[in-house]
């Protein structure tokens, strides 16, 4: 069995944002040479996420609105965590809702997706570099 590991780095200029990283994950898969196996992608920061969904602008807007309703950024006093000097208590909750990682099957050297599925990096406390781990195992 082969194993491949790579870190992808992202820096979102705003507090929140979504990036379709499917093409970068596909590039990693090609680079790995693995034809049958599994791809794990996980955010290596506690206010960022990796998730699978549709690449549709309206849906991304809905995510933004829904997440802000569930865990609004302000008032900052809403979160005990912010009493440590941070202002990202909401980002931790949003990451928990959207998830830490995804696992995708690899079949015939391709990501084995359902219709419309794409992989996204979600940022909930941006303006600094953060990384995503890509780990691929298989034959």
C-alpha positions as YAML, in Angstrom:
chain: A
units: angstrom
residues:
- id: 1
  name: UNK
  ca: [0.00, 0.00, 0.00]
- id: 2
  name: UNK
  ca: [1.22, 3.50, -0.88]
- id: 3
  name: UNK
  ca: [0.84, 6.61, 1.23]
- id: 4
  name: UNK
  ca: [0.95, 10.27, 0.14]
- id: 5
  name: UNK
  ca: [0.89, 13.42, 2.27]
- id: 6
  name: UNK
  ca: [0.75, 17.10, 1.31]
- id: 7
  name: UNK
  ca: [-0.21, 20.36, 3.00]
- id: 8
  name: UNK
  ca: [-2.19, 22.98, 1.12]
- id: 9
  name: UNK
  ca: [-2.01, 26.55, 2.45]
- id: 10
  name: UNK
  ca: [-4.75, 29.18, 2.26]
- id: 11
  name: UNK
  ca: [-5.06, 32.80, 3.34]
- id: 12
  name: UNK
  ca: [-8.51, 34.34, 3.12]
- id: 13
  name: UNK
  ca: [-8.49, 38.16, 3.23]
- id: 14
  name: UNK
  ca: [-11.87, 38.32, 5.00]
- id: 15
  name: UNK
  ca: [-13.05, 36.82, 8.25]
- id: 16
  name: UNK
  ca: [-15.12, 34.20, 6.39]
- id: 17
  name: UNK
  ca: [-15.04, 32.58, 2.99]
- id: 18
  name: UNK
  ca: [-15.32, 29.38, 1.00]
- id: 19
  name: UNK
  ca: [-12.86, 28.06, -1.59]
- id: 20
  name: UNK
  ca: [-13.47, 25.14, -3.93]
- id: 21
  name: UNK
  ca: [-10.34, 23.00, -3.49]
- id: 22
  name: UNK
  ca: [-11.43, 20.05, -5.64]
- id: 23
  name: UNK
  ca: [-8.88, 20.79, -8.37]
- id: 24
  name: UNK
  ca: [-6.04, 20.93, -5.82]
- id: 25
  name: UNK
  ca: [-7.16, 17.59, -4.32]
- id: 26
  name: UNK
  ca: [-7.33, 16.10, -7.84]
- id: 27
  name: UNK
  ca: [-3.78, 17.32, -8.48]
- id: 28
  name: UNK
  ca: [-2.64, 15.63, -5.27]
- id: 29
  name: UNK
  ca: [-4.33, 12.41, -6.37]
- id: 30
  name: UNK
  ca: [-2.55, 12.47, -9.75]
- id: 31
  name: UNK
  ca: [0.76, 13.26, -8.02]
- id: 32
  name: UNK
  ca: [0.24, 10.32, -5.62]
- id: 33
  name: UNK
  ca: [-0.19, 7.78, -8.42]
- id: 34
  name: UNK
  ca: [-2.81, 5.97, -6.34]
- id: 35
  name: UNK
  ca: [-5.60, 4.35, -8.37]
- id: 36
  name: UNK
  ca: [-7.69, 2.67, -5.63]
- id: 37
  name: UNK
  ca: [-7.91, 3.92, -2.06]
- id: 38
  name: UNK
  ca: [-9.03, 6.82, 0.09]
- id: 39
  name: UNK
  ca: [-8.35, 10.55, 0.27]
- id: 40
  name: UNK
  ca: [-8.55, 12.31, 3.63]
- id: 41
  name: UNK
  ca: [-8.65, 16.13, 3.65]
- id: 42
  name: UNK
  ca: [-8.76, 17.93, 6.95]
- id: 43
  name: UNK
  ca: [-8.41, 21.48, 8.16]
- id: 44
  name: UNK
  ca: [-5.45, 21.81, 10.50]
- id: 45
  name: UNK
  ca: [-6.89, 24.85, 12.31]
- id: 46
  name: UNK
  ca: [-9.75, 25.02, 14.78]
- id: 47
  name: UNK
  ca: [-11.59, 27.85, 13.03]
- id: 48
  name: UNK
  ca: [-11.48, 26.33, 9.52]
- id: 49
  name: UNK
  ca: [-13.36, 23.50, 7.87]
- id: 50
  name: UNK
  ca: [-13.30, 21.08, 4.98]
- id: 51
  name: UNK
  ca: [-16.66, 19.88, 3.66]
- id: 52
  name: UNK
  ca: [-18.37, 18.48, 0.57]
- id: 53
  name: UNK
  ca: [-21.29, 20.14, -1.14]
- id: 54
  name: UNK
  ca: [-22.47, 21.80, -4.35]
- id: 55
  name: UNK
  ca: [-20.49, 24.66, -5.91]
- id: 56
  name: UNK
  ca: [-23.43, 27.03, -6.23]
- id: 57
  name: UNK
  ca: [-23.16, 30.69, -5.23]
- id: 58
  name: UNK
  ca: [-26.66, 30.90, -3.76]
- id: 59
  name: UNK
  ca: [-25.97, 27.90, -1.54]
- id: 60
  name: UNK
  ca: [-22.75, 29.50, -0.28]
- id: 61
  name: UNK
  ca: [-24.70, 32.65, 0.55]
- id: 62
  name: UNK
  ca: [-27.22, 30.47, 2.41]
- id: 63
  name: UNK
  ca: [-24.38, 28.86, 4.38]
- id: 64
  name: UNK
  ca: [-23.11, 32.32, 5.37]
- id: 65
  name: UNK
  ca: [-26.53, 33.49, 6.49]
- id: 66
  name: UNK
  ca: [-27.39, 30.24, 8.30]
- id: 67
  name: UNK
  ca: [-24.05, 30.06, 10.13]
- id: 68
  name: UNK
  ca: [-24.32, 33.70, 11.19]
- id: 69
  name: UNK
  ca: [-27.81, 33.02, 12.58]
- id: 70
  name: UNK
  ca: [-26.57, 29.97, 14.51]
- id: 71
  name: UNK
  ca: [-23.36, 31.57, 15.79]
- id: 72
  name: UNK
  ca: [-23.29, 35.33, 15.17]
- id: 73
  name: UNK
  ca: [-19.91, 37.03, 15.29]
- id: 74
  name: UNK
  ca: [-21.28, 39.91, 17.39]
- id: 75
  name: UNK
  ca: [-21.82, 40.81, 20.10]
- id: 76
  name: UNK
  ca: [-18.40, 39.49, 21.07]
- id: 77
  name: UNK
  ca: [-19.62, 39.18, 24.66]
- id: 78
  name: UNK
  ca: [-21.79, 36.21, 23.58]
- id: 79
  name: UNK
  ca: [-18.81, 33.88, 23.90]
- id: 80
  name: UNK
  ca: [-16.84, 32.98, 27.02]
- id: 81
  name: UNK
  ca: [-13.95, 32.12, 24.69]
- id: 82
  name: UNK
  ca: [-13.65, 35.77, 23.67]
- id: 83
  name: UNK
  ca: [-12.79, 36.70, 27.27]
- id: 84
  name: UNK
  ca: [-9.34, 35.20, 26.60]
- id: 85
  name: UNK
  ca: [-8.57, 38.15, 24.32]
- id: 86
  name: UNK
  ca: [-9.75, 36.41, 21.16]
- id: 87
  name: UNK
  ca: [-12.68, 37.53, 19.01]
- id: 88
  name: UNK
  ca: [-13.30, 34.23, 17.22]
- id: 89
  name: UNK
  ca: [-15.63, 32.28, 19.51]
- id: 90
  name: UNK
  ca: [-18.14, 32.10, 16.68]
- id: 91
  name: UNK
  ca: [-15.48, 30.68, 14.34]
- id: 92
  name: UNK
  ca: [-14.95, 27.66, 16.59]
- id: 93
  name: UNK
  ca: [-18.68, 26.91, 16.60]
- id: 94
  name: UNK
  ca: [-19.00, 27.40, 12.83]
- id: 95
  name: UNK
  ca: [-16.13, 24.97, 12.26]
- id: 96
  name: UNK
  ca: [-17.86, 22.39, 14.45]
- id: 97
  name: UNK
  ca: [-21.07, 22.74, 12.43]
- id: 98
  name: UNK
  ca: [-19.36, 22.52, 9.01]
- id: 99
  name: UNK
  ca: [-16.94, 19.76, 9.97]
- id: 100
  name: UNK
  ca: [-13.23, 19.13, 10.26]
- id: 101
  name: UNK
  ca: [-12.60, 16.70, 7.40]
- id: 102
  name: UNK
  ca: [-13.85, 14.66, 4.49]
- id: 103
  name: UNK
  ca: [-12.94, 11.21, 3.23]
- id: 104
  name: UNK
  ca: [-13.46, 10.41, -0.46]
- id: 105
  name: UNK
  ca: [-13.07, 7.06, -2.18]
- id: 106
  name: UNK
  ca: [-10.62, 6.78, -5.05]
- id: 107
  name: UNK
  ca: [-11.72, 4.51, -7.91]
- id: 108
  name: UNK
  ca: [-9.80, 4.17, -11.15]
- id: 109
  name: UNK
  ca: [-7.56, 7.09, -10.19]
- id: 110
  name: UNK
  ca: [-10.55, 9.45, -9.79]
- id: 111
  name: UNK
  ca: [-12.35, 10.97, -6.82]
- id: 112
  name: UNK
  ca: [-15.49, 8.84, -6.54]
- id: 113
  name: UNK
  ca: [-18.10, 11.60, -6.12]
- id: 114
  name: UNK
  ca: [-21.84, 11.70, -6.40]
- id: 115
  name: UNK
  ca: [-23.50, 14.26, -8.70]
- id: 116
  name: UNK
  ca: [-22.49, 17.87, -8.01]
- id: 117
  name: UNK
  ca: [-20.15, 17.00, -5.13]
- id: 118
  name: UNK
  ca: [-17.10, 19.22, -4.68]
- id: 119
  name: UNK
  ca: [-14.62, 19.71, -1.81]
- id: 120
  name: UNK
  ca: [-14.47, 23.09, -0.07]
- id: 121
  name: UNK
  ca: [-12.24, 24.85, 2.40]
- id: 122
  name: UNK
  ca: [-14.33, 26.96, 4.78]
- id: 123
  name: UNK
  ca: [-12.74, 29.82, 6.71]
- id: 124
  name: UNK
  ca: [-14.38, 31.30, 9.81]
- id: 125
  name: UNK
  ca: [-11.57, 33.46, 11.24]
- id: 126
  name: UNK
  ca: [-9.41, 34.45, 8.29]
- id: 127
  name: UNK
  ca: [-6.70, 36.98, 7.54]
- id: 128
  name: UNK
  ca: [-3.85, 34.58, 8.26]
- id: 129
  name: UNK
  ca: [-2.31, 31.48, 6.66]
- id: 130
  name: UNK
  ca: [-3.91, 28.15, 7.49]
- id: 131
  name: UNK
  ca: [-3.36, 24.68, 6.14]
- id: 132
  name: UNK
  ca: [-5.27, 21.65, 4.97]
- id: 133
  name: UNK
  ca: [-3.75, 18.17, 5.20]
- id: 134
  name: UNK
  ca: [-4.23, 15.86, 2.24]
- id: 135
  name: UNK
  ca: [-3.50, 12.21, 3.01]
- id: 136
  name: UNK
  ca: [-4.02, 9.56, 0.34]
- id: 137
  name: UNK
  ca: [-3.61, 5.84, 0.92]
- id: 138
  name: UNK
  ca: [-4.10, 2.93, -1.44]
- id: 139
  name: UNK
  ca: [-2.66, 1.04, -4.37]
...
